[in-house]
PDB file of C-alpha atoms in Angstrom:
ATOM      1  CA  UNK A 838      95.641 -35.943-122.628  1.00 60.00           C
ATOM      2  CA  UNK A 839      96.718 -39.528-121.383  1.00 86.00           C
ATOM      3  CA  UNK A 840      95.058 -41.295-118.581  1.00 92.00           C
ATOM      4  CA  UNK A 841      96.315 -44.595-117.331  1.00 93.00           C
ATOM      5  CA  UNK A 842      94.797 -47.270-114.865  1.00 95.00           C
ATOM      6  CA  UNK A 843      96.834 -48.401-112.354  1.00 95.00           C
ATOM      7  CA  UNK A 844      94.813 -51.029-110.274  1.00 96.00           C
ATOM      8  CA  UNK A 845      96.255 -52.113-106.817  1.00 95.00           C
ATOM      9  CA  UNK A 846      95.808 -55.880-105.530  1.00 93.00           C
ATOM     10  CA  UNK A 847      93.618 -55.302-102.740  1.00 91.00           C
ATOM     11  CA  UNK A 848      91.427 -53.856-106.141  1.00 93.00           C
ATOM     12  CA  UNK A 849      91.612 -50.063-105.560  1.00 95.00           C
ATOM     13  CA  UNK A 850      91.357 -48.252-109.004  1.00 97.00           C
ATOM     14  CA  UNK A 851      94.419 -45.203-109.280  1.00 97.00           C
ATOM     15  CA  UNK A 852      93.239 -42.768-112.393  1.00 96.00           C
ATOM     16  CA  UNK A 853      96.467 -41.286-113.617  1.00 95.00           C
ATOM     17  CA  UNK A 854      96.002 -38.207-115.475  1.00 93.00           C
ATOM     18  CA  UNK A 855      98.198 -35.119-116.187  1.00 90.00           C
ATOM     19  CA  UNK A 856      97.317 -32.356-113.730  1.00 84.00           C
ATOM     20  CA  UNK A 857      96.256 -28.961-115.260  1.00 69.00           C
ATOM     21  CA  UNK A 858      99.315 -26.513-115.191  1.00 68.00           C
ATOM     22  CA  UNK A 859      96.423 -24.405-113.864  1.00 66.00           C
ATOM     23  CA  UNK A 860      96.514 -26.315-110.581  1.00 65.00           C
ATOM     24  CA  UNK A 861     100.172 -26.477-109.732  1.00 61.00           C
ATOM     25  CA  UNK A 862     102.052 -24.324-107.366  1.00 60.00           C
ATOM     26  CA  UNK A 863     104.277 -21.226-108.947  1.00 52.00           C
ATOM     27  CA  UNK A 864     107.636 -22.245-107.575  1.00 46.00           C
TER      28      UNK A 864
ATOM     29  CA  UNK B 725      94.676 -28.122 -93.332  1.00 63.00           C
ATOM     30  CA  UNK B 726      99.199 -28.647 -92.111  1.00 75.00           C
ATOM     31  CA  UNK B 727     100.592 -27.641 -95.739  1.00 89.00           C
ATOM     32  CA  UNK B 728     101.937 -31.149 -96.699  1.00 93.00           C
ATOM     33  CA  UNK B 729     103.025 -30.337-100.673  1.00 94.00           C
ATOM     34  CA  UNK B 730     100.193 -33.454-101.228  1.00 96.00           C
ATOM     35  CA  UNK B 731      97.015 -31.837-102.556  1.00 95.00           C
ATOM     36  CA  UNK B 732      93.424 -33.694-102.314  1.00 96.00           C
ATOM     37  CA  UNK B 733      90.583 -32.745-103.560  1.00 95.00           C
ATOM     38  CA  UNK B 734      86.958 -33.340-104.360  1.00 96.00           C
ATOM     39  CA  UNK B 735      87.022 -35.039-108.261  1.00 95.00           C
ATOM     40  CA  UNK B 736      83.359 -34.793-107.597  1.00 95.00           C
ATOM     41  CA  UNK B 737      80.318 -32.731-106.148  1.00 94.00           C
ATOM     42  CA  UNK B 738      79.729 -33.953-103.034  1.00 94.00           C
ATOM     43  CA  UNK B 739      75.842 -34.366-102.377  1.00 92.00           C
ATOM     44  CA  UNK B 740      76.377 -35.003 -99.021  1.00 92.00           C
ATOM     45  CA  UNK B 741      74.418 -39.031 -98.931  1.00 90.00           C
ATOM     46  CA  UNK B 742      76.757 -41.300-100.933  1.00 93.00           C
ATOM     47  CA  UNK B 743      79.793 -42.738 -98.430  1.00 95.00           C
ATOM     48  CA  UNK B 744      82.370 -43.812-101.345  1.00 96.00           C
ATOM     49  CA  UNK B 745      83.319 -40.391-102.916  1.00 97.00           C
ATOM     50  CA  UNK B 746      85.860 -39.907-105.375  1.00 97.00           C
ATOM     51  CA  UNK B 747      88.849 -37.975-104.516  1.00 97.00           C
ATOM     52  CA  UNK B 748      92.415 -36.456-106.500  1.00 96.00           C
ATOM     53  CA  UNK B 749      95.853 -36.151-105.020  1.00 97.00           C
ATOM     54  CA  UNK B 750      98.452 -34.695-106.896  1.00 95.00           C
ATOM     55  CA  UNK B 751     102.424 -33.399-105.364  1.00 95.00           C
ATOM     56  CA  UNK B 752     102.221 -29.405-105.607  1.00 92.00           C
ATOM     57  CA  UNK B 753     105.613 -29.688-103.696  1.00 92.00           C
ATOM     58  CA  UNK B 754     107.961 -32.117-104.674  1.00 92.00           C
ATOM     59  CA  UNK B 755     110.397 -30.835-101.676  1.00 92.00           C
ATOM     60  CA  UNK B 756     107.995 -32.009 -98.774  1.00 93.00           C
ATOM     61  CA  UNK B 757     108.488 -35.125-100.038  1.00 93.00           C
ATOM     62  CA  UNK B 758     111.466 -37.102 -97.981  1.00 93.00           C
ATOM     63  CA  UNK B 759     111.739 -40.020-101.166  1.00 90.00           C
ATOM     64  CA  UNK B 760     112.303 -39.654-104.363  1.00 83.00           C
ATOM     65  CA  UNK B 761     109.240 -38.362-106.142  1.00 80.00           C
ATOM     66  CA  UNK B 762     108.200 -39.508-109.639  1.00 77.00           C
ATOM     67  CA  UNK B 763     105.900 -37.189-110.918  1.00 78.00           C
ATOM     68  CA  UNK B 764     103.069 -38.953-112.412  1.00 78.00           C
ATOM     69  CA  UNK B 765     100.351 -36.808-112.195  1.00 91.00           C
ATOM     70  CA  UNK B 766      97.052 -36.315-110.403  1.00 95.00           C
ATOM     71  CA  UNK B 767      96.144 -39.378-108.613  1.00 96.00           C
ATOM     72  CA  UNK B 768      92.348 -40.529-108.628  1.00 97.00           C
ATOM     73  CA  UNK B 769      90.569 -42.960-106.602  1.00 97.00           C
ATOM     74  CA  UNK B 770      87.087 -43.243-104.633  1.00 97.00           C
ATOM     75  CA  UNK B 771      86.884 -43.427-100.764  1.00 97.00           C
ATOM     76  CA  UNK B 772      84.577 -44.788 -98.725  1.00 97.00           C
ATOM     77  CA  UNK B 773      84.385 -42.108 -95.650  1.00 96.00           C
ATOM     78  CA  UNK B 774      82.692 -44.568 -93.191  1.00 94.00           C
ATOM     79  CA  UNK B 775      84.559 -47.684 -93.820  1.00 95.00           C
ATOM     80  CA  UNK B 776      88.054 -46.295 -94.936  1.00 96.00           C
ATOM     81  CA  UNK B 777      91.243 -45.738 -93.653  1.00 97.00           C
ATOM     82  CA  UNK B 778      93.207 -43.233 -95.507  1.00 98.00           C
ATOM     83  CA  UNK B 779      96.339 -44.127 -94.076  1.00 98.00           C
ATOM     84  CA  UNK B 780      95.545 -47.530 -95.797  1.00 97.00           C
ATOM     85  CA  UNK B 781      94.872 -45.886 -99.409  1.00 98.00           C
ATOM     86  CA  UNK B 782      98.170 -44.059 -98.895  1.00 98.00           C
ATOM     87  CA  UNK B 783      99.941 -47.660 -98.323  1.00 98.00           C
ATOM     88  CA  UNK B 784      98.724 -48.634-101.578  1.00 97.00           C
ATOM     89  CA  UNK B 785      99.598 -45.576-103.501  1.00 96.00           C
ATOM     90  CA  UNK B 786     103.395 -47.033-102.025  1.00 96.00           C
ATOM     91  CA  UNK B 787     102.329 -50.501-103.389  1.00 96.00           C
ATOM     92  CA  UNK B 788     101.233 -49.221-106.760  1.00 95.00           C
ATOM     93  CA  UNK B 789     104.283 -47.276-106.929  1.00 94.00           C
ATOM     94  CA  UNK B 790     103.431 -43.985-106.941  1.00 94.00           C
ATOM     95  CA  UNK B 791     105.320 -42.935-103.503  1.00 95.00           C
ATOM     96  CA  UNK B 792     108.348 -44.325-102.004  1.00 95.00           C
ATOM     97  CA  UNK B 793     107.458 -45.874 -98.490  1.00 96.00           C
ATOM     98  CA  UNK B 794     109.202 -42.752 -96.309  1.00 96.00           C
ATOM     99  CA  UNK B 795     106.151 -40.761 -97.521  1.00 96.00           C
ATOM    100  CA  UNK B 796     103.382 -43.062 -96.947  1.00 97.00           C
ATOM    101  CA  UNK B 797     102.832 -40.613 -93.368  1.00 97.00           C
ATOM    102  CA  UNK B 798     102.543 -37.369 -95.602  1.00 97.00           C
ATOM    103  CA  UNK B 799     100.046 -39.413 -98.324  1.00 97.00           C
ATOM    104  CA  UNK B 800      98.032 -40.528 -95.526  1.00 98.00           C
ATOM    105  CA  UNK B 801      97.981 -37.072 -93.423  1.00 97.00           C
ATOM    106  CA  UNK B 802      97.026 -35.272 -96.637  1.00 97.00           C
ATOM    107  CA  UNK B 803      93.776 -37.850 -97.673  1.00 98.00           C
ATOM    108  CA  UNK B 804      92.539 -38.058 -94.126  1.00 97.00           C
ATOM    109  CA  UNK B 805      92.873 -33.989 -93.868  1.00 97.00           C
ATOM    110  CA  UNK B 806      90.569 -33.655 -96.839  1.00 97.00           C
ATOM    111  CA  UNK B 807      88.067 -36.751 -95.580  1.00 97.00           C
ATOM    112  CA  UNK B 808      87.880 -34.506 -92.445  1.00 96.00           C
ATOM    113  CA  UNK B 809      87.012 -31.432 -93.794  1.00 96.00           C
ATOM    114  CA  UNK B 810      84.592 -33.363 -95.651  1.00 96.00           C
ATOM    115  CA  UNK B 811      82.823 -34.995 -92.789  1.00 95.00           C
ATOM    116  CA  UNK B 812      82.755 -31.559 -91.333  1.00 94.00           C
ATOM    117  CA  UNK B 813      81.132 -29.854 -93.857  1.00 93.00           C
ATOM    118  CA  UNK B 814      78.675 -33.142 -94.223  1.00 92.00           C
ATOM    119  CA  UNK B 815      77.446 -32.532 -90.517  1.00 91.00           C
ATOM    120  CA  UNK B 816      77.003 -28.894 -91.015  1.00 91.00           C
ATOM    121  CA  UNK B 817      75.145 -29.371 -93.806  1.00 84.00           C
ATOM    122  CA  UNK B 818      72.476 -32.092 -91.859  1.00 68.00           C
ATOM    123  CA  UNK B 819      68.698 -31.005 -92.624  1.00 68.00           C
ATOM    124  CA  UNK B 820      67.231 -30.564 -88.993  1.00 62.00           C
ATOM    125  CA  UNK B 821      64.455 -32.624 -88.204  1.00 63.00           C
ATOM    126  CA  UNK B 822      61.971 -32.242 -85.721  1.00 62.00           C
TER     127      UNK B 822
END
């Protein structure tokens, strides 16, 4: 699985990653 | 918790001491969303539940591109319904003391 970094100017670190089918919603 | 279609959640065990805690948002329902949604996956980040603001964390989730603006209410809402079920749960949990 891919994770990216996304960091945000006031220095807050995002941590993409894919989300486990497990944990979506059945639509 | 209002069902927003913006899941948070622990990314961590919570020992109930440390203030910054990390935390995951991901879209379960693209459809509560009122701008266009890119889906990029889970989202996470640490909080600080005595010093933060999460309607300030959901401003830079806009920033950093990962929501258009019209949903920086719903971002916010969402993180600040989890922080308060955690502070809850933290002041439940207090050891009593003599």
């Amino acid at each position: 699985s891919s994770t990216t970094q996304v960091v945000h100017s006031a220095g807050r670190r995002f941590i993409v990653s894919p989300v486990p089918e497990s944990r979506l919603r059945e639509q | 918790a209002e069902d927003t279609g913006v899941r948070v959640e622990l990314a961590e065990d919570d020992d109930g001491k440390k203030s910054s805690i990390a935390l995951k948002l991901w879209v379960e329902d693209p459809k509560k969303l009122k701008g266009k949604y890119k889906d990029s996956g889970a989202i996470e980040f640490t909080f600080d539940l005595e010093k933060e603001v999460p309607e300030v964390v959901a401003q830079e989730m806009v920033e950093s591109g990962f929501f258009h603006e019209s949903d920086v209410k719903i971002v916010g809402k969402s993180i600040r319904d989890r922080v308060s079920l955690i502070k809850w749960k933290r002041e439940r949990t207090v050891p009593a003391r003599d």
